[in-house]
Tab-separated table of C-alpha atoms and ligand atoms in Angstrom:
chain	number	residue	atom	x	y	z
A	1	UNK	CA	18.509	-10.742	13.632
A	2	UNK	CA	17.147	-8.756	10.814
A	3	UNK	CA	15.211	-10.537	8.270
A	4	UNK	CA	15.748	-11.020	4.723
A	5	UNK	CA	13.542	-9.342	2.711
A	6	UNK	CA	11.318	-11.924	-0.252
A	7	UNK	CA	11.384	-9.667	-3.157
A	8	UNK	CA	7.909	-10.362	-4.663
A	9	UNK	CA	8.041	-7.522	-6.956
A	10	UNK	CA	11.013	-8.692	-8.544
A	11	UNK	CA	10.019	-12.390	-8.207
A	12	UNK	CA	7.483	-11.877	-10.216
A	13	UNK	CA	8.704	-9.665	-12.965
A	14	UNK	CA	10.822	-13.452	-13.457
A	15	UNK	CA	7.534	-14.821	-13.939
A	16	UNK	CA	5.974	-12.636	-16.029
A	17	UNK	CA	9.233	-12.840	-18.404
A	18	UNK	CA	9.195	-16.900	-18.509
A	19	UNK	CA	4.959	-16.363	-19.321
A	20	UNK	CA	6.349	-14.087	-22.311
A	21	UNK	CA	8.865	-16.375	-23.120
A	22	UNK	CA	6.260	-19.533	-23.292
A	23	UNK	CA	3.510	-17.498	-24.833
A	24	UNK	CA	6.032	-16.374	-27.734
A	25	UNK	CA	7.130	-19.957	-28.584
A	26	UNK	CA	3.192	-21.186	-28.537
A	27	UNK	CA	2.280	-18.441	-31.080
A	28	UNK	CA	5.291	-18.668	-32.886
A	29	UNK	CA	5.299	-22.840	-33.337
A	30	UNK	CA	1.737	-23.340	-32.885
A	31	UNK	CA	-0.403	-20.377	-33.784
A	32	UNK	CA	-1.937	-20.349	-30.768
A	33	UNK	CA	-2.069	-17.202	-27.843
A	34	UNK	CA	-3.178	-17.641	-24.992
A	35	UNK	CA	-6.399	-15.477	-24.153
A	36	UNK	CA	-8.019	-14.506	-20.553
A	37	UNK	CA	-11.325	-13.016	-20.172
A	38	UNK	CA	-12.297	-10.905	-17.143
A	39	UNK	CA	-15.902	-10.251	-15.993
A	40	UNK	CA	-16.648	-7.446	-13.700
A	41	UNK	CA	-19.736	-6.473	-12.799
A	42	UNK	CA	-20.762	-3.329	-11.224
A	43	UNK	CA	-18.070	-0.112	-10.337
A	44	UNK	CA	-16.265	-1.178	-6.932
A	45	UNK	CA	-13.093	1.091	-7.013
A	46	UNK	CA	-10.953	-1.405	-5.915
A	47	UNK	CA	-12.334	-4.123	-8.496
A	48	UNK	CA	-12.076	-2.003	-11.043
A	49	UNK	CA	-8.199	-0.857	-10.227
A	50	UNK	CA	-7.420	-5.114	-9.907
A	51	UNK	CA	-8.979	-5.364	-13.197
A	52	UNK	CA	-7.701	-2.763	-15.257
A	53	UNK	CA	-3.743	-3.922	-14.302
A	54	UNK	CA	-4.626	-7.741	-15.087
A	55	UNK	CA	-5.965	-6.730	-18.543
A	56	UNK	CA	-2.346	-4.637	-18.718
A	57	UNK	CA	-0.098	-7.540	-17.528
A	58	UNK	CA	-1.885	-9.965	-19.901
A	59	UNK	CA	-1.470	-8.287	-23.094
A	60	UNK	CA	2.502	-7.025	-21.862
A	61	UNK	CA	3.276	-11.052	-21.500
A	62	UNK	CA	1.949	-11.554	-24.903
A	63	UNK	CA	-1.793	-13.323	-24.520
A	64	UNK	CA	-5.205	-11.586	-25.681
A	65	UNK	CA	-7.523	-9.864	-23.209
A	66	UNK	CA	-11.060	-9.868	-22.949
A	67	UNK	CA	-12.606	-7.898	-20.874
A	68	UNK	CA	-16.366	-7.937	-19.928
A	69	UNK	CA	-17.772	-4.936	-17.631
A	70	UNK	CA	-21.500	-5.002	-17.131
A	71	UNK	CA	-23.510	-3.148	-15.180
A	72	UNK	CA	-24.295	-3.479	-11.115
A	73	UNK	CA	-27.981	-4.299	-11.717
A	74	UNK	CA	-27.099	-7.356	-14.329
A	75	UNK	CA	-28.596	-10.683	-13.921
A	76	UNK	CA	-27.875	-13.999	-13.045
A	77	UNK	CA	-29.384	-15.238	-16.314
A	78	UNK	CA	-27.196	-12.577	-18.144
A	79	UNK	CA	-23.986	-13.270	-15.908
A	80	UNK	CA	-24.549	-17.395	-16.470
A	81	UNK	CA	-25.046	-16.963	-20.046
A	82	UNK	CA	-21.874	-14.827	-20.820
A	83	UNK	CA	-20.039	-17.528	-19.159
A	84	UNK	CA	-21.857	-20.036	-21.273
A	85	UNK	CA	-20.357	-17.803	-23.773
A	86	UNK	CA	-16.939	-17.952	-22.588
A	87	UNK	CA	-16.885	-21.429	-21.852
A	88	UNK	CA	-17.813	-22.376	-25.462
A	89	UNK	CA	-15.122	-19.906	-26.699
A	90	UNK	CA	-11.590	-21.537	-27.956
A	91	UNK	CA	-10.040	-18.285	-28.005
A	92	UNK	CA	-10.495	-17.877	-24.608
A	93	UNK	CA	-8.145	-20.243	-22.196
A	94	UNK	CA	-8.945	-18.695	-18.921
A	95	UNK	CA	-11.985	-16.520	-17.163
A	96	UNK	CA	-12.299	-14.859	-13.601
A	97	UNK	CA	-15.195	-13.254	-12.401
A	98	UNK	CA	-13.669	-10.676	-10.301
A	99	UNK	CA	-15.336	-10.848	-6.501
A	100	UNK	CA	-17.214	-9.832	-4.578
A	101	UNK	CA	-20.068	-9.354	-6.628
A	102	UNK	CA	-22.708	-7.761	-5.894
A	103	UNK	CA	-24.982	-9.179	-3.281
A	104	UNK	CA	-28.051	-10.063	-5.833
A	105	UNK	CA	-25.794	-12.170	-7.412
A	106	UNK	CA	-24.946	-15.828	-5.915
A	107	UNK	CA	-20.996	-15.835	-5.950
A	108	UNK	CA	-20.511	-20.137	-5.290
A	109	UNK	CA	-23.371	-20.968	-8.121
A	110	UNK	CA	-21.535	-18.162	-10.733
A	111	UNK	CA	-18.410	-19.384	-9.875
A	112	UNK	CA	-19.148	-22.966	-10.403
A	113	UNK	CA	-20.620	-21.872	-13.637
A	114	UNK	CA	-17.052	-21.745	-14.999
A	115	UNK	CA	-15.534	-24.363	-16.956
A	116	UNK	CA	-13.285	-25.890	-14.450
A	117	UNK	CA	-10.694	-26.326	-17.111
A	118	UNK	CA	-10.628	-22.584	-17.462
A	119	UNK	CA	-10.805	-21.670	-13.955
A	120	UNK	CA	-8.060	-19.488	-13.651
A	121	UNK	CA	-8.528	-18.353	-10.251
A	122	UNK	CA	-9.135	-22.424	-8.557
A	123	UNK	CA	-12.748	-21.550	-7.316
A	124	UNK	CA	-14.702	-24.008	-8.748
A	125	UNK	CA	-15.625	-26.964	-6.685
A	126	UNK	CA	-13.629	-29.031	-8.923
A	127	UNK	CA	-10.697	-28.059	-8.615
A	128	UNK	CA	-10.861	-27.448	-4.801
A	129	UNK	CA	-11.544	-30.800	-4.936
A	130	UNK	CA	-8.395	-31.741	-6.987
A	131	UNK	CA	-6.283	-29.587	-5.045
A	132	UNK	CA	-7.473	-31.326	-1.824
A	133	UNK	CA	-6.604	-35.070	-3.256
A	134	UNK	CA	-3.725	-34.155	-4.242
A	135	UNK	CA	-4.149	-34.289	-7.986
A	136	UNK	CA	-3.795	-31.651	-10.779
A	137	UNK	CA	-6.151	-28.763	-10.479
A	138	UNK	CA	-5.778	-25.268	-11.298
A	139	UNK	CA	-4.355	-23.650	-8.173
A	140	UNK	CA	-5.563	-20.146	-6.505
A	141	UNK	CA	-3.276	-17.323	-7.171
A	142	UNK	CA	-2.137	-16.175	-4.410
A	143	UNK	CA	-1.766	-19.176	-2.467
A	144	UNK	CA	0.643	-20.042	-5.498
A	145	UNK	CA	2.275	-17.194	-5.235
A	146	UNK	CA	3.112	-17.847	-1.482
A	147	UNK	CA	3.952	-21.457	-2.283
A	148	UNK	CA	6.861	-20.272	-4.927
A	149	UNK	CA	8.148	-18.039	-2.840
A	150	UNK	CA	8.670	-20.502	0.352
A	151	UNK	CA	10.129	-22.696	-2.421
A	152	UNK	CA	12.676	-20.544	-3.519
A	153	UNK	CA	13.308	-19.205	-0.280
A	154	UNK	CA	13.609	-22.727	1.783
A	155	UNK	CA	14.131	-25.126	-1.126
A	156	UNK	CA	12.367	-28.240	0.378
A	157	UNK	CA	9.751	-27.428	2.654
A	158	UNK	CA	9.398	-31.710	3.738
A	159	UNK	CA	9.212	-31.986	7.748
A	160	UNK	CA	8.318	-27.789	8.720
A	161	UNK	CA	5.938	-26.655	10.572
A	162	UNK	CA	3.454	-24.002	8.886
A	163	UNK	CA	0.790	-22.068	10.498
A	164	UNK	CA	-1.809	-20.839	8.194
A	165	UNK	CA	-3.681	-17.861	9.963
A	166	UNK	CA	-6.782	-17.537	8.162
A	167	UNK	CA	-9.516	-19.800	6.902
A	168	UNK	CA	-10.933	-17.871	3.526
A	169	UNK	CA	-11.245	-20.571	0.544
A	170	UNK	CA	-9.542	-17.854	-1.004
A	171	UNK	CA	-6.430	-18.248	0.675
A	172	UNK	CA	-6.324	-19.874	3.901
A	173	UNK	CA	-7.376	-23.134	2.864
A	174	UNK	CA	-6.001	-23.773	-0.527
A	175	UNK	CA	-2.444	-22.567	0.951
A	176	UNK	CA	-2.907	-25.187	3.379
A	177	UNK	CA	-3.756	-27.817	1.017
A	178	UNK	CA	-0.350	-26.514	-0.752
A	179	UNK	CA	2.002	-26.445	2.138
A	180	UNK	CA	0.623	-30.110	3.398
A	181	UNK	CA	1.191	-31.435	-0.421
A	182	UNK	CA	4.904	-30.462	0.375
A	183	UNK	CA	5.041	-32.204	3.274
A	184	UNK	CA	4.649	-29.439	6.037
A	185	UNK	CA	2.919	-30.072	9.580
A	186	UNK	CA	0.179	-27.844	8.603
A	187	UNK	CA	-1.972	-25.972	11.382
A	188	UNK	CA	-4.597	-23.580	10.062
A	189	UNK	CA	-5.548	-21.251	12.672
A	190	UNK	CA	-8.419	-18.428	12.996
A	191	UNK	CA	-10.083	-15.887	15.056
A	192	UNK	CA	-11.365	-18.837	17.467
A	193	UNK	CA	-7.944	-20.359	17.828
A	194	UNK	CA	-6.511	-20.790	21.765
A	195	UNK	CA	-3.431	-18.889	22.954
A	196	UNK	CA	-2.720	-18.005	18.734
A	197	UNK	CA	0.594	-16.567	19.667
A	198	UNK	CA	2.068	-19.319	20.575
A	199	UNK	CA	0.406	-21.707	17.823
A	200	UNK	CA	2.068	-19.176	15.661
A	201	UNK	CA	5.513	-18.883	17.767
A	202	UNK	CA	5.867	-22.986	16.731
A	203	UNK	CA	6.086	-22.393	13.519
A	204	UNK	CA	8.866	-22.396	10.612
A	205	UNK	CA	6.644	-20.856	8.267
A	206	UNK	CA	3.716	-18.448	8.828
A	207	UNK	CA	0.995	-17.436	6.652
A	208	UNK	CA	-0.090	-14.637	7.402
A	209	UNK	CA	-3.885	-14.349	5.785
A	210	UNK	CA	-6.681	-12.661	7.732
A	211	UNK	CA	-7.387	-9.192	7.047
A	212	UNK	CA	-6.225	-7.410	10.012
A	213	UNK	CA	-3.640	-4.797	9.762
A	214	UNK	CA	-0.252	-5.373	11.634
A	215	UNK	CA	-1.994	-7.934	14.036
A	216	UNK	CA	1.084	-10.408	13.949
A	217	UNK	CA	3.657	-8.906	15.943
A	218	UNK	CA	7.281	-9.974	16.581
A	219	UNK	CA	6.885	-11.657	19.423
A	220	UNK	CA	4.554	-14.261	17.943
A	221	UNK	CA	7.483	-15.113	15.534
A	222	UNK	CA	10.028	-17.965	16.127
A	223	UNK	CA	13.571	-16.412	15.457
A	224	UNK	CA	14.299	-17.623	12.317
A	225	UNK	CA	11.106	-18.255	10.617
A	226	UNK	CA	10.025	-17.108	7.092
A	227	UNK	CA	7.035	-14.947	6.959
A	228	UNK	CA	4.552	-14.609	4.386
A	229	UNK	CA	2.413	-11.801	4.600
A	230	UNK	CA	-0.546	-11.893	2.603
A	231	UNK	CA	-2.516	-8.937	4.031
A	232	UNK	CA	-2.945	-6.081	2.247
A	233	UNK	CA	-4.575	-3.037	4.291
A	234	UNK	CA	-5.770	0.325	3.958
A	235	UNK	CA	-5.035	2.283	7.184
A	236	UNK	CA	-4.725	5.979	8.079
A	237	UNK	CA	-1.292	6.679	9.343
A	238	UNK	CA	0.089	10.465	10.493
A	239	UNK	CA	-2.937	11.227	8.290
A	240	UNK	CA	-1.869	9.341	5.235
A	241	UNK	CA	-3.936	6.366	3.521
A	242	UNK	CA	-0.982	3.684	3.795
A	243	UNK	CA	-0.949	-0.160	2.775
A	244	UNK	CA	-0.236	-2.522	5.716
A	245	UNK	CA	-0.023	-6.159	5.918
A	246	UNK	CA	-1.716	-8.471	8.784
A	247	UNK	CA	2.422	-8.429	10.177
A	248	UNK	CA	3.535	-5.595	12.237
A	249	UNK	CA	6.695	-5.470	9.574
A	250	UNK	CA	9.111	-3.943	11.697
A	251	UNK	CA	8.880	-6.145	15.029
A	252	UNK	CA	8.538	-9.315	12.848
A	253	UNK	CA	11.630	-8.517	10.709
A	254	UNK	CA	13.777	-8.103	13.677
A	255	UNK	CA	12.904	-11.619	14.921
A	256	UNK	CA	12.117	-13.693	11.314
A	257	UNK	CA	15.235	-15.395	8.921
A	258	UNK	CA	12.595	-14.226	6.035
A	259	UNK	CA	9.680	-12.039	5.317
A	260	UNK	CA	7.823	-10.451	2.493
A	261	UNK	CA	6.477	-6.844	2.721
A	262	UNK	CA	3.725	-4.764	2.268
A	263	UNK	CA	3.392	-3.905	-0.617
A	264	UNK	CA	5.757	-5.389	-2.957
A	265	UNK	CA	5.408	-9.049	-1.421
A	266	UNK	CA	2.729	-11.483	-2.211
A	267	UNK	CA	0.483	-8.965	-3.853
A	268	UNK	CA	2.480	-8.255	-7.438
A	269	UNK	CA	2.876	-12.576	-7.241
A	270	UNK	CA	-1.017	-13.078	-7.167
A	271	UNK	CA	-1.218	-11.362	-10.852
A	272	UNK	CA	1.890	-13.078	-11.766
A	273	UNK	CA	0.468	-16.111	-11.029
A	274	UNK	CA	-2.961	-15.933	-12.614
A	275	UNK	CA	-0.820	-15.322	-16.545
A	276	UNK	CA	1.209	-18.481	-15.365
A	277	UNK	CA	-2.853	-20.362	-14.441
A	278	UNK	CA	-4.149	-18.846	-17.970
A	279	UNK	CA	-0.986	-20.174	-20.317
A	280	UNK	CA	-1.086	-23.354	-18.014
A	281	UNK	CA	-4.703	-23.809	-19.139
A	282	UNK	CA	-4.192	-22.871	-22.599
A	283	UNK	CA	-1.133	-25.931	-22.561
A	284	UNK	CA	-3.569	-28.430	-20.793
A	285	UNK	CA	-6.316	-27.660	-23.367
A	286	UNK	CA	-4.427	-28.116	-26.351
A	287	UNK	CA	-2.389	-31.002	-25.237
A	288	UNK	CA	0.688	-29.625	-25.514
A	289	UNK	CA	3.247	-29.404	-22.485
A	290	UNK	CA	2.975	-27.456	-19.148
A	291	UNK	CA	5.838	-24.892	-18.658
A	292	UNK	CA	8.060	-25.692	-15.762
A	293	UNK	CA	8.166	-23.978	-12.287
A	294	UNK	CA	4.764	-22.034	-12.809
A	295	UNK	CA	2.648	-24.595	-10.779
A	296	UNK	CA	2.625	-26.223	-7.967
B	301	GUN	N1	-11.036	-10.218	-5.697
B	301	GUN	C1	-9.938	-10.039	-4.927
B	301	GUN	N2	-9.020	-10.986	-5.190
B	301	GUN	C2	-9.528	-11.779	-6.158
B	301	GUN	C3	-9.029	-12.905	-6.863
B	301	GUN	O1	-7.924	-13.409	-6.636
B	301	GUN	N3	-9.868	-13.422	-7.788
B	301	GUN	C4	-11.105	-12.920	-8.026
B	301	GUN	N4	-11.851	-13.515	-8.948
B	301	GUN	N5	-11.593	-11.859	-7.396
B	301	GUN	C5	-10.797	-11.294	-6.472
């Protein structure tokens, strides 16, 4: 068997065009546009590449950006009070303070800082909360991103078994929270887990999320299953820098029904999916209605 491919790239150009879409019609019948603000602080090279292309996306789907760089050595007082700032602003629908910061600065008490309402990314304690009762909460990204793409895929996802591999509140979690809201048999498993080839090998769906390149291999994979690979690593190959997920792609495409690749999977859906959070939020806060298909 050889896999279909899960077209993220594509997946979520369709995203980004029904954001547009939405964010036209608000501005056109209600005056209002969307706006997201990003804080980075300090110079990581990776940060500031993430960065730059969410301040591009957001202004190609129509909505303001706002973009706050300060320097490496700023404050916690500072960093609280510019999300004060933020917070207060009605301009500004949705803000994500890009991680990691740096280590003088306490990422869970920032984070909380954040108007849950305008929590873009679904850090805040809050809405991890909401997410895990099963009521409406603004969702992480990627984990979104993941969930669409099972959902187009599969269609109903009631009865499956998922393995999540991977624990981060980032990803790990929340997608688990997601899968077991649709009514999969949800096991999260991690670096501790017993025999984690064959956890995995049970499953319908896998979730791949833990940060180690190619370490799912083919035979871990139930023919048939749909893969979702949500590493994204930095290796040297045939001396080459190239990107690799957590799945070795080729022996896990030869045995899957589905599977997304590496790049041009789950990463260009985690962008997507953080325009869909910001007009979502702008909706909720002015009481007007939620576009369709763009949460979970
Ligand atoms: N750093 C890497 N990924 C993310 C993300 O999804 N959100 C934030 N805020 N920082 C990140």
């Amino acid at each position: 068997m050889s896999a279909q491919v899960i077209d993220g790239k594509a997946f979520a150009a369709g995203i980004r065009d029904k954001v547009a879409a939405h964010v036209a019609r608000l501005t056109a019948d209600h005056g209002i546009t969307p706006g997201l603000a990003v804080v980075l602080v300090g110079e990581d090279p990776a940060s500031q590449v993430y960065v730059r292309s969410k301040g591009k996306q957001t202004v190609e789907v129509g909505m303001n950006s706002y973009e706050h760089k300060l320097d490496a050595a700023t404050s916690e007082a500072d960093l609280l009070a510019l999300i004060a700032r933020l917070n207060a602003d009605p301009a500004v629908h949705g803000i994500l303070v890009q991680l990691p910061l740096p280590k003088h600065l306490d990422a869970d008490l920032v984070i909380n800082a954040i108007d849950p309402a305008k929590d873009v990314d679904g850090f805040h304690i809050s809405n991890v909360g909401l997410l895990g009762t099963g009521q409406k909460a603004m969702v992480p990204c990627t984990p979104l991103g993941s969930l669409m793409m099972l959902r187009d895929h599969l269609g109903s996802l009631s009865g499956l078994d998922a393995v999540v591999i991977g624990r981060s509140n980032i990803v790990g979690k929340p997608m688990a929270q997601l899968l077991l809201g649709d009514s999969c048999t949800v096991t999260i498993a991690h670096s501790r887990t017993k025999d984690l080839p064959a956890v995995v090998r049970r499953a319908d769906i896998v979730v791949a999320a833990v940060g180690r390149p190619e370490m799912v291999t083919g035979d871990w994979i139930r023919p048939g299953a749909t893969v979702i690979d949500v590493g994204i690593n930095r290796i040297e190959r045939d001396g080459k820098t190239v990107l690799v997920g957590d799945c070795h792609y080729d022996s896990c495409a030869a045995v899957a029904g589905a599977i997304t690749p590496v790049p041009g999977g789950v990463g260009p859906m985690t962008i997507a999916c953080l325009l869909a959070n910001t007009l979502t939020a702008c909706c909720r806060a002015n009481g007007l209605a939620e576009p369709e298909g763009l949460t979970a």
